[in-house]
Tab-separated table of C-alpha atoms and ligand atoms in Angstrom:
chain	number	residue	atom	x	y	z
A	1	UNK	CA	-95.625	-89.538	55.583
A	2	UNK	CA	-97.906	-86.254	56.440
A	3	UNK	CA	-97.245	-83.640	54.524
A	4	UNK	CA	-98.047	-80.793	56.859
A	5	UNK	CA	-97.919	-77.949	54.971
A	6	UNK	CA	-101.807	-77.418	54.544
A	7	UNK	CA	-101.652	-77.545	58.740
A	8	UNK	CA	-99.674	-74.401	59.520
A	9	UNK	CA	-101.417	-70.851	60.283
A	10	UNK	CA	-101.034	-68.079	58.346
A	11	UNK	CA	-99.217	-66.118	61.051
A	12	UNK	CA	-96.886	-69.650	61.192
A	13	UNK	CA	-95.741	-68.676	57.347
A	14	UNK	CA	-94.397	-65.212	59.211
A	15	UNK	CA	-92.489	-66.738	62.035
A	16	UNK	CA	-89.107	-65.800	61.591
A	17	UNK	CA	-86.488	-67.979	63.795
A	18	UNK	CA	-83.686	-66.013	65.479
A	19	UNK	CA	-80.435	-65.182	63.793
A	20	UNK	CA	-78.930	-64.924	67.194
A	21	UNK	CA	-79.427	-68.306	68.732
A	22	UNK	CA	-77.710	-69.533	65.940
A	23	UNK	CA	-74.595	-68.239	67.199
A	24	UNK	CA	-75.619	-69.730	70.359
A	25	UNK	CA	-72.431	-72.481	69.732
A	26	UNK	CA	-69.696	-69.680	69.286
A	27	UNK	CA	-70.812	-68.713	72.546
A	28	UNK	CA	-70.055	-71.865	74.845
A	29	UNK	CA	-67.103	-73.222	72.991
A	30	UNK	CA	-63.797	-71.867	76.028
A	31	UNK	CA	-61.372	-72.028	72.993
A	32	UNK	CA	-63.265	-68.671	71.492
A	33	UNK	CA	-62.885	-65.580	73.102
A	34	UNK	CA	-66.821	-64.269	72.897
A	35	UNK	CA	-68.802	-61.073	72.437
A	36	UNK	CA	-71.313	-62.997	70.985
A	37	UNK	CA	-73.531	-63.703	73.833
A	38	UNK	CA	-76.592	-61.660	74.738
A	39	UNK	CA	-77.286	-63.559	77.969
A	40	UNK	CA	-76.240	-62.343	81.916
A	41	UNK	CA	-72.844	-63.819	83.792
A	42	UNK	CA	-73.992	-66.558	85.848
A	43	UNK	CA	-71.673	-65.255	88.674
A	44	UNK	CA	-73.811	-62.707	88.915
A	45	UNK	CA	-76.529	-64.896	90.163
A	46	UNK	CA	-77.248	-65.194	93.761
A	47	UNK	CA	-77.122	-68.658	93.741
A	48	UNK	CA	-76.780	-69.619	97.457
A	49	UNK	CA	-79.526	-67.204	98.452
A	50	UNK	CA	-81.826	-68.158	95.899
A	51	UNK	CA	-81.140	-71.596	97.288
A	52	UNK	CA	-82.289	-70.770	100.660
A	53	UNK	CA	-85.286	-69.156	99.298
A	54	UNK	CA	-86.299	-71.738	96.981
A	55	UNK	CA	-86.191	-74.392	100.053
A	56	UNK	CA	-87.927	-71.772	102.442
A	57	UNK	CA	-90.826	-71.499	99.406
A	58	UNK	CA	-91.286	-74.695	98.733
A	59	UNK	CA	-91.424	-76.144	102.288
A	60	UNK	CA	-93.256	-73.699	104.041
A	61	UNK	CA	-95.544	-71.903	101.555
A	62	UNK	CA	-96.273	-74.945	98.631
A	63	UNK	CA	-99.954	-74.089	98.787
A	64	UNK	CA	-98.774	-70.828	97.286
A	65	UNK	CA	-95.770	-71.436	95.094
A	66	UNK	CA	-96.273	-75.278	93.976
A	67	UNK	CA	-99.768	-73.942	92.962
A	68	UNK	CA	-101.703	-72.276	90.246
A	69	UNK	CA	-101.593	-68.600	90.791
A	70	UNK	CA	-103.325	-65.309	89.955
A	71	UNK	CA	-103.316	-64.522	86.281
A	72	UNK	CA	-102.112	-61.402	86.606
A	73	UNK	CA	-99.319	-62.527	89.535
A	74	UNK	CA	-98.861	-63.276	93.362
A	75	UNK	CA	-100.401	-60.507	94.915
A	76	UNK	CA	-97.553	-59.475	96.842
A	77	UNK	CA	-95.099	-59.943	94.006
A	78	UNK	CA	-97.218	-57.114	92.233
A	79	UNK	CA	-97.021	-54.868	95.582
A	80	UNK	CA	-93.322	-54.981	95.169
A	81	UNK	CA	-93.279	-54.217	91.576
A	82	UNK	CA	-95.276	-51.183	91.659
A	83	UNK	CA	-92.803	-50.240	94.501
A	84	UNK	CA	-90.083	-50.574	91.919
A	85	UNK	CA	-91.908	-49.112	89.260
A	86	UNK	CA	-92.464	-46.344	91.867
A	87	UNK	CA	-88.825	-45.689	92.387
A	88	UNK	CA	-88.485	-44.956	88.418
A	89	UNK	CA	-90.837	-42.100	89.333
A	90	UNK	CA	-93.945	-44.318	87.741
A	91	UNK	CA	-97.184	-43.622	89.423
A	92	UNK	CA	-99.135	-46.778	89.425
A	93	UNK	CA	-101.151	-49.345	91.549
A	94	UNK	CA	-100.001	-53.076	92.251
A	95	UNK	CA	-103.843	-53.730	90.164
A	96	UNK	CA	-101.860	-52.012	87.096
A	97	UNK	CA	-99.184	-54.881	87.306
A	98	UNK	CA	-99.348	-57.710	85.118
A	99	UNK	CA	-96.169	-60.331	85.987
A	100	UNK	CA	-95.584	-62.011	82.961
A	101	UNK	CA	-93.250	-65.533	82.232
A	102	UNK	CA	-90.248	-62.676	81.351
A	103	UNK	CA	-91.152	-59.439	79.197
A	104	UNK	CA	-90.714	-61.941	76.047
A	105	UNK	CA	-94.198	-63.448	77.020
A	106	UNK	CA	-94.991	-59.781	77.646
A	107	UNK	CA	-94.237	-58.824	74.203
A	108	UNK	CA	-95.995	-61.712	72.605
A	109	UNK	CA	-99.525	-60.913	75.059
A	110	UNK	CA	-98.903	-57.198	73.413
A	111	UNK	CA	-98.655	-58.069	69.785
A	112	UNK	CA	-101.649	-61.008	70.012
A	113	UNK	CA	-103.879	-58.754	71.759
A	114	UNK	CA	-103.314	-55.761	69.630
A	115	UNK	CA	-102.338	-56.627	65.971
A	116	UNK	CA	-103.547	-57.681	62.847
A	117	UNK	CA	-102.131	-59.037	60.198
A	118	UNK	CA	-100.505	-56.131	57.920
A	119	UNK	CA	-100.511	-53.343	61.190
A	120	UNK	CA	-97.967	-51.523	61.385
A	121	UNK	CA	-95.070	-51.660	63.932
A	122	UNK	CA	-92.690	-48.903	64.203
A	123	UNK	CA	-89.120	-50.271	65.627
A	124	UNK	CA	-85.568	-48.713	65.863
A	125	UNK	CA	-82.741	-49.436	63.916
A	126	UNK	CA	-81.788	-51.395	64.881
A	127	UNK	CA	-84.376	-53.060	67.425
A	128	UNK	CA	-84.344	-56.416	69.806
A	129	UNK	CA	-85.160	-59.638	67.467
A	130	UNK	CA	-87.108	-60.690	70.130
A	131	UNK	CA	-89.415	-57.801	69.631
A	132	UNK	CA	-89.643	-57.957	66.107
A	133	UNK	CA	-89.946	-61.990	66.126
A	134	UNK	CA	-93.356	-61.296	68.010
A	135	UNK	CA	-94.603	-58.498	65.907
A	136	UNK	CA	-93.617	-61.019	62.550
A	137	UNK	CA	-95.185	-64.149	64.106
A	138	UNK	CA	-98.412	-61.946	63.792
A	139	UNK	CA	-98.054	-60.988	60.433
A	140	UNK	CA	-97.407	-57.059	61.218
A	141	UNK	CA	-95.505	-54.674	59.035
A	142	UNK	CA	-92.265	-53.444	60.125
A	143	UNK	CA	-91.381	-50.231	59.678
A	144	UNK	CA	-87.795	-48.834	60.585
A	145	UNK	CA	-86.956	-45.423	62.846
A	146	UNK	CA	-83.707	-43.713	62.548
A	147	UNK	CA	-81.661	-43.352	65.738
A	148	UNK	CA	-78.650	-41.247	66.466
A	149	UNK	CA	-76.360	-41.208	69.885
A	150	UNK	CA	-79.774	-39.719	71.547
A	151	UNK	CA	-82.301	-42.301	70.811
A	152	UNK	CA	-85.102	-41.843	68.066
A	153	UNK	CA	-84.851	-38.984	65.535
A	154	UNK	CA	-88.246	-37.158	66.079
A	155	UNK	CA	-87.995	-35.911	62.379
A	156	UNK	CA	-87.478	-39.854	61.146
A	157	UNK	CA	-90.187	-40.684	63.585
A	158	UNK	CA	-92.427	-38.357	62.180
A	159	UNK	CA	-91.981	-38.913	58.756
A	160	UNK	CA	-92.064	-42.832	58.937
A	161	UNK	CA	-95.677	-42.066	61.272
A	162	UNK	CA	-96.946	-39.803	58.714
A	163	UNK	CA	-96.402	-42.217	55.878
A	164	UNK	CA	-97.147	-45.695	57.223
A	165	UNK	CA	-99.408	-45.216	60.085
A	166	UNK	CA	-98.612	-47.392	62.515
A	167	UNK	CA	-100.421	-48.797	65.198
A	168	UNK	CA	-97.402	-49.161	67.688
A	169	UNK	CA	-93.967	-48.193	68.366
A	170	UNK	CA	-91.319	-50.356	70.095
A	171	UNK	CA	-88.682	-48.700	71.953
A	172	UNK	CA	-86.050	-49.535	74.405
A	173	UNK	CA	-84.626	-46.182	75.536
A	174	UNK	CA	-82.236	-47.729	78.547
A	175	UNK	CA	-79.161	-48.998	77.171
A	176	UNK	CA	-80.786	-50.562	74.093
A	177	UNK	CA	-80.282	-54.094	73.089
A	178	UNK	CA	-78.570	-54.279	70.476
A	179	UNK	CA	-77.061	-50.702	70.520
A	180	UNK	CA	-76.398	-49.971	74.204
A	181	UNK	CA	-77.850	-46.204	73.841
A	182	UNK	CA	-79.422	-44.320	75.811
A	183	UNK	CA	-82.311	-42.135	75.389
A	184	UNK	CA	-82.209	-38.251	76.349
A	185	UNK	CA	-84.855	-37.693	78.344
A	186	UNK	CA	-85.833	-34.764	75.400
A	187	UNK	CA	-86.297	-37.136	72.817
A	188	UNK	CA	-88.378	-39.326	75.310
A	189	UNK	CA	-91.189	-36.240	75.399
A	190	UNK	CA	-90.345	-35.596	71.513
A	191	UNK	CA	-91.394	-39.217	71.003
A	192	UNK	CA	-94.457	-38.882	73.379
A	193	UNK	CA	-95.965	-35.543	71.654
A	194	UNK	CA	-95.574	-37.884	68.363
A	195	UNK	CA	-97.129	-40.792	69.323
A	196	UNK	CA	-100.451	-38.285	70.147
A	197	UNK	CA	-99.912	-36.806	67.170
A	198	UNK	CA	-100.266	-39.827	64.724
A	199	UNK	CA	-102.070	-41.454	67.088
A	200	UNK	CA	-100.040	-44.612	67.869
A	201	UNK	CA	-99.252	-46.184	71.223
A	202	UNK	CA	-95.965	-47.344	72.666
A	203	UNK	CA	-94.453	-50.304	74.151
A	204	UNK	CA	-91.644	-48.980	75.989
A	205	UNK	CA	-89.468	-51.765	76.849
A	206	UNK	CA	-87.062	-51.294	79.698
A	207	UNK	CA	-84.649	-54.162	81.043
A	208	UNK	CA	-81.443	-52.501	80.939
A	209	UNK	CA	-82.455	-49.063	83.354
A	210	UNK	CA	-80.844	-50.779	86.621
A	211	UNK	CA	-77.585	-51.710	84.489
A	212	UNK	CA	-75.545	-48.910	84.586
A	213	UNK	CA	-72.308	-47.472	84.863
A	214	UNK	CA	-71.555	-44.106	84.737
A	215	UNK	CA	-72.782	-41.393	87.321
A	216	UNK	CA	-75.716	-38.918	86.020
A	217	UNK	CA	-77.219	-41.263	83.177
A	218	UNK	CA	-80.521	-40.293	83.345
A	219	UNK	CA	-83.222	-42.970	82.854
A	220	UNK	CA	-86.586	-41.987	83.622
A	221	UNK	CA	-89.084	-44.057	81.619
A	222	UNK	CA	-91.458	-42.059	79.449
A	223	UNK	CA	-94.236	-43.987	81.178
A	224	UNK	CA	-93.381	-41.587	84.192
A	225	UNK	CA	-94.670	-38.391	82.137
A	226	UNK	CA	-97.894	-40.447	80.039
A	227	UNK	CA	-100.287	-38.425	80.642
A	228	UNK	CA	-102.519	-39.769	77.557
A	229	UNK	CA	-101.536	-43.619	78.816
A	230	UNK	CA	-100.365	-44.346	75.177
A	231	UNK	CA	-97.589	-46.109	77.306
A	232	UNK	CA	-97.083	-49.981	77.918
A	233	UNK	CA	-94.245	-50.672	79.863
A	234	UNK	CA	-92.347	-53.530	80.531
A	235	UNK	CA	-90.308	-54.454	82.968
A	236	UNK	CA	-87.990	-57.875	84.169
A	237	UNK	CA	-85.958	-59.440	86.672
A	238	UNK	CA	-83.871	-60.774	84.137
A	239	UNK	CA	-80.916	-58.786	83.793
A	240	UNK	CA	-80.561	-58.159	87.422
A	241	UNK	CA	-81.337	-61.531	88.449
A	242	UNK	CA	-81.839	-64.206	86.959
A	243	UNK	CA	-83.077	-65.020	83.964
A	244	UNK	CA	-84.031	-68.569	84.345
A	245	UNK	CA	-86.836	-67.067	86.349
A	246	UNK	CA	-88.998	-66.446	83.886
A	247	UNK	CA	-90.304	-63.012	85.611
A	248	UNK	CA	-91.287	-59.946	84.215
A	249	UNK	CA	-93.702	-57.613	83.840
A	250	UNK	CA	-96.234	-54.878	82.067
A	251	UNK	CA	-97.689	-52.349	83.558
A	252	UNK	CA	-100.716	-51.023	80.898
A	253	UNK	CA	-103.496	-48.605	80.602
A	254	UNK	CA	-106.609	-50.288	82.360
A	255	UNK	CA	-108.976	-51.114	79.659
A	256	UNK	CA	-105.544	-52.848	78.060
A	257	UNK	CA	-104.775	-54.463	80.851
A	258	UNK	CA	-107.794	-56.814	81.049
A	259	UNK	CA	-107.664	-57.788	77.692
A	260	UNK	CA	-103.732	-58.636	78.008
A	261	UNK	CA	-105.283	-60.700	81.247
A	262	UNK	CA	-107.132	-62.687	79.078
A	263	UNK	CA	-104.550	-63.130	76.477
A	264	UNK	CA	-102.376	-64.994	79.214
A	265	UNK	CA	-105.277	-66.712	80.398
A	266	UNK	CA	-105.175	-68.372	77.402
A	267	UNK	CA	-101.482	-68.005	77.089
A	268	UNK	CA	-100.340	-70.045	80.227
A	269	UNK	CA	-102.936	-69.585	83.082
A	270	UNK	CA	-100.273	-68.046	85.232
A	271	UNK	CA	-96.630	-67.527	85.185
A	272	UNK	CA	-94.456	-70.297	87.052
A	273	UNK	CA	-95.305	-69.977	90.319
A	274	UNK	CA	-92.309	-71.062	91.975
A	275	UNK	CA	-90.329	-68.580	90.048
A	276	UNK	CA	-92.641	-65.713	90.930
A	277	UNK	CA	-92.462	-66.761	95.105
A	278	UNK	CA	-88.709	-67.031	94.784
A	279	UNK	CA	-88.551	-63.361	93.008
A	280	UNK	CA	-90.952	-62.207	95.704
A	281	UNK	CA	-89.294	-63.857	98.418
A	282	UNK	CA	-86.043	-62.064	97.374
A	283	UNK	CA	-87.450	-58.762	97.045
A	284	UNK	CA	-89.297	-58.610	100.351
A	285	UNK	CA	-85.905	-59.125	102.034
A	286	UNK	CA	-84.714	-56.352	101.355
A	287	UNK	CA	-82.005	-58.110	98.909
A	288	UNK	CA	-83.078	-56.271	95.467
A	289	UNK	CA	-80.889	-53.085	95.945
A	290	UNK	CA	-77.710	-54.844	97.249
A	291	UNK	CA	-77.908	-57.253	94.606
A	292	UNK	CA	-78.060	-54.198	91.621
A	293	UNK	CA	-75.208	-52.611	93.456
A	294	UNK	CA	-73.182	-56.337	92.810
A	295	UNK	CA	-74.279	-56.762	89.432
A	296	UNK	CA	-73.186	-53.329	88.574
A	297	UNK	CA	-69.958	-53.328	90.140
A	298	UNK	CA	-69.327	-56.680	88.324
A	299	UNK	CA	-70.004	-55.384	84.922
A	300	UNK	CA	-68.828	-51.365	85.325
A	301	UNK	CA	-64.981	-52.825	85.013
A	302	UNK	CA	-65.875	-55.172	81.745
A	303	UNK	CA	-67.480	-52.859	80.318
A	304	UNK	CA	-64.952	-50.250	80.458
A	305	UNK	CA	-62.062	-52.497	79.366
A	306	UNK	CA	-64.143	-53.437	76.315
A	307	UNK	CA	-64.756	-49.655	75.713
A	308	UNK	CA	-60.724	-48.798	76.388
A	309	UNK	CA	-59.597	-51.953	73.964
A	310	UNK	CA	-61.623	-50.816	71.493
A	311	UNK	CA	-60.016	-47.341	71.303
A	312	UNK	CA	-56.942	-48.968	71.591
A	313	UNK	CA	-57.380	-51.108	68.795
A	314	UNK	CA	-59.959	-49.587	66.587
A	315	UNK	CA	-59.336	-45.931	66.802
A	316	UNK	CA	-60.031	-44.048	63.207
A	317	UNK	CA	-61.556	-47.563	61.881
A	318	UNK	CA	-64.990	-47.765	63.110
A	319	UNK	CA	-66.939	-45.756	65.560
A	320	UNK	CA	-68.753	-47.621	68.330
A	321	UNK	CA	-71.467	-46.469	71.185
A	322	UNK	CA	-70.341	-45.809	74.513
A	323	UNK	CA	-72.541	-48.174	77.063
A	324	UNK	CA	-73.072	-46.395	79.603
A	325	UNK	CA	-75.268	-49.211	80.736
A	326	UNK	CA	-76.354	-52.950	79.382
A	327	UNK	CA	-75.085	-55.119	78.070
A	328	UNK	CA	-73.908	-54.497	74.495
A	329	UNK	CA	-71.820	-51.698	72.361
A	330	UNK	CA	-72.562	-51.580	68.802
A	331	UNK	CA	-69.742	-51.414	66.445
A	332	UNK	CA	-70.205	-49.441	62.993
A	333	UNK	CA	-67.292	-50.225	60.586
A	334	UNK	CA	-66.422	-48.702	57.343
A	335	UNK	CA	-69.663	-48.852	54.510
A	336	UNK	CA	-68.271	-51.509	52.575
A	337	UNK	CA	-67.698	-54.170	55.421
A	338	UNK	CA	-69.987	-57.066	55.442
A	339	UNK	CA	-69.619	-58.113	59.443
A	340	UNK	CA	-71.654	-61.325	58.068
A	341	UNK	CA	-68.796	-62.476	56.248
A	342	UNK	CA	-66.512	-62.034	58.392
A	343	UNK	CA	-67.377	-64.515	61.901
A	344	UNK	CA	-66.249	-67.201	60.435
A	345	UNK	CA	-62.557	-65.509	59.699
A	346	UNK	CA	-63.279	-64.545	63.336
A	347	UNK	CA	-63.859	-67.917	65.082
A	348	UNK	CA	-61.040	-69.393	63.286
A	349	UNK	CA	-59.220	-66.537	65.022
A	350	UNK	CA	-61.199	-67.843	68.108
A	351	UNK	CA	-63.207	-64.645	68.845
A	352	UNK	CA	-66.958	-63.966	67.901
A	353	UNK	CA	-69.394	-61.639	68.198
A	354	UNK	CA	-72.610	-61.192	66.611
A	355	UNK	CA	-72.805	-59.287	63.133
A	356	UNK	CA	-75.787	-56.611	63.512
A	357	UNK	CA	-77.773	-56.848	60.258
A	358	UNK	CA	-80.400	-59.017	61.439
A	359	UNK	CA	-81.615	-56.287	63.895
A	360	UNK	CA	-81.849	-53.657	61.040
A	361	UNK	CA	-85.652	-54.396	59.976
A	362	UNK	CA	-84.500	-52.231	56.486
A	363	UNK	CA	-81.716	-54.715	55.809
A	364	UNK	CA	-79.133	-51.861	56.775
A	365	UNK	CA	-76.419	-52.010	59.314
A	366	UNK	CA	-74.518	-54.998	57.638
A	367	UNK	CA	-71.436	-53.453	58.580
A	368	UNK	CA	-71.889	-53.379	62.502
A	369	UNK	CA	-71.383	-55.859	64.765
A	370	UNK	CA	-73.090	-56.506	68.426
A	371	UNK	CA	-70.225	-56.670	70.866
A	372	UNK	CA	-71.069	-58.012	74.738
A	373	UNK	CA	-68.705	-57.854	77.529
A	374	UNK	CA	-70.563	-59.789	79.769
A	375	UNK	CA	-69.151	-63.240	79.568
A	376	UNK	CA	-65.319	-62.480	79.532
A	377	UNK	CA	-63.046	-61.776	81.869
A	378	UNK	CA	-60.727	-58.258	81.289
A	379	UNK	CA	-57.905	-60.209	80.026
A	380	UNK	CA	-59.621	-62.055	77.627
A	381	UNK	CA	-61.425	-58.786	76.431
A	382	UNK	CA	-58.484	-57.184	75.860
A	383	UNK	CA	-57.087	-60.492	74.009
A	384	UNK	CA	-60.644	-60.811	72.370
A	385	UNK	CA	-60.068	-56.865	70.609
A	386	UNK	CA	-57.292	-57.763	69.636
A	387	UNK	CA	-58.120	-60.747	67.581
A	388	UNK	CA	-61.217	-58.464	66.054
A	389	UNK	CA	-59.300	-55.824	65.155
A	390	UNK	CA	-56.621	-58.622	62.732
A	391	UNK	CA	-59.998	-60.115	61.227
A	392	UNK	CA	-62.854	-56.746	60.612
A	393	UNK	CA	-62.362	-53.359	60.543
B	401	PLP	C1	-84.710	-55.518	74.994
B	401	PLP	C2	-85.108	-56.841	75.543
B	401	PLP	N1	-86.402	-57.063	75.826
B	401	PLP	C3	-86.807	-58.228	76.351
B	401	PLP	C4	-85.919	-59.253	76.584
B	401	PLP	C5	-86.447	-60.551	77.136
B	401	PLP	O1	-86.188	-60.616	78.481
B	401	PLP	P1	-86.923	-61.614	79.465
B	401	PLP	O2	-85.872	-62.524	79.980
B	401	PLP	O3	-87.505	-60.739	80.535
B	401	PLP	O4	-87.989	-62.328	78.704
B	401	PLP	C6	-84.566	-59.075	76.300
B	401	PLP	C7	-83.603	-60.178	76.517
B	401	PLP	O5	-82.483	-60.147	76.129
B	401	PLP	C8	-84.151	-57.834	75.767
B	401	PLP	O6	-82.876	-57.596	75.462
């Protein structure tokens, strides 16, 4: 037998697989109540539309979507995205769009194109494993920012910037993944000033902004206010879509942008074109807005039964954060609770959810958990905190 060991890259030696999809089980079994999943409610896809779309796409424009594309995306696909990257008060140009196969790819183009090995990433705690498992699989440095129930600590920020001098920061200031926060818009501009300051740029990552709840959240990206274009934003059609249509997007400083073009060049010559004239299709019908509207009414209800059980059940035990918008709430439990050891007390009580130490890049946060309420219906949310509440905390 080959022993392949001499084969691998040195970046291969730094991949680091998720500690989420291993869950992925817990997730699909009906006997378990779960707040382990990190994925969308299929009933909030619009299947039957996308249906009639896909057939109208495929029949009447395959010279478009059956065929290679654009690198940087159909051209009218981009139109519409700078439209909605206009409506979060971004100026921009459909030439500043890049659609990418989901912002994952778009992470991956950022951290190829702009790291070496040993650079320095700056991330929250905790952060997205999906952002940090591009920044490892290129060998960078990861370096951990405080956050409190506003976002980023500017003084942690500034202190972590001073000492390790990083080339990037990673943020998600709309209803963070795993957290749920939100960012005050103050913070946003404290973050800005300090990314000119030590002279870093940003990657401001932004799939949760159309997910959201409560009246007067305010989510203006900091990309809106980048007047130094230190800011690379990404957007996606995941979480108010579909996510099986691999479609997202980064919008980037010019000279960026044509190197990230190249990078997906090489990358995948264009993302799935099918997927990107089905997206379009939808969009240029108008259907977008109505479809937020239904995605938010569907979760606003879940999410506030999860948020209600919780006081119910773990009032004076553990403090959690209030998601406003998302996907997630992130439960902090007394110091000397390993969540880790606990899911498997949990699933034999037939509820899971995902213990949050892996998305502490300092190895903190062992006793939090990630908590969804996208997958369950209220009943079994209510059962679900129930169940936690006999098993952690
Ligand atoms: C913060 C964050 N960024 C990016 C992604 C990847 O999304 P996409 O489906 O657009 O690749 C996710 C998916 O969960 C996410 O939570």
């Amino acid at each position: 037998m080959t022993d392949y060991s001499g084969f691998f890259s040195r970046d291969a030696a730094n991949f680091r697989p998720s500690a989420i999809r291993a869950f992925a089980k817990l997730i699909n079994d009906p006997n378990i109540i779960s707040f382990a999943g990190g994925v969308p409610s299929p009933e909030t896809f619009p299947a039957e539309e996308m249906a009639g779309i896909a057939e109208r796409v495929i029949r009447e424009r395959r010279q478009i979507s059956l065929q290679y594309g654009p690198t940087r995306g159909l051209p009218r696909l981009c139109e519409g995205i700078a439209r909605i990257c206009g409506e979060r008060s971004i100026e921009c140009a459909p030439s500043d769009v890049i659609v990418t196969t989901g912002s994952q790819q778009a992470l991956d183009l950022i951290a190829h194109t702009l790291l070496d090995p040993g650079d320095v990433v700056l991330v929250e705690l905790p952060t997205y494993i999906g952002g940090s498992a591009s920044f490892f699989a290129r060998s960078a440095t990861l370096a951990g920012v405080a956050q409190d129930d506003e976002g980023i600590v500017p003084e942690s920020l500034d202190e972590v910037a001073s000492r390790t001098k990083p080339k990037l920061l990673y943020t998600i200031p709309n209803f963070q993944n795993p957290s749920g926060r939100l960012m005050t818009q103050a913070r946003r501009d404290a973050v800005l000033k300090l990314a000119a300051k030590h002279d870093f740029l940003v990657i401001e990552d932004d799939p949760y902004g159309e997910l959201l709840y409560v009246e007067g959240a305010e989510t203006t990206p900091m990309k809106s206010r980048d007047a130094e274009e230190r800011v690379i934003y990404l957007g996606s059609f995941s979480k108010v879509l579909a996510p099986g249509l691999r479609c997202g997007w980064i919008l980037a400083p010019a000279a960026l942008g044509t190197q990230l073009e190249i990078a997906k060049q090489a990358a995948d010559l264009c993302s799935g074109m099918l997927d990107q004239s089905i997206v379009d299709e939808f969009c240029a019908t108008g259907a977008l807005a109505p479809q937020i509207e239904k995605v938010r009414a569907f979760y606003r209800g879940k999410r506030g039964t999860l948020i209600d059980s919780l006081a119910e059940h773990f009032r004076g035990r553990a403090e959690w954060t209030s998601a406003d918008g998302g996907l997630f709430t992130l439960v902090t439990l007394r110091d000397d609770i390993d969540t880790a050891e606990r899911v498997s007390h949990a699933v034999a009580r037939g509820v899971a959810f995902i213990p949050g130490g892996p998305f502490f890049v300092d190895g903190s946060g062992k006793n939090t958990m990630r908590l969804t309420f996208a997958k369950e219906t209220d009943e079994r949310i209510r059962e679900g905190v129930e169940r936690l509440a006999e098993v952690v905390g």
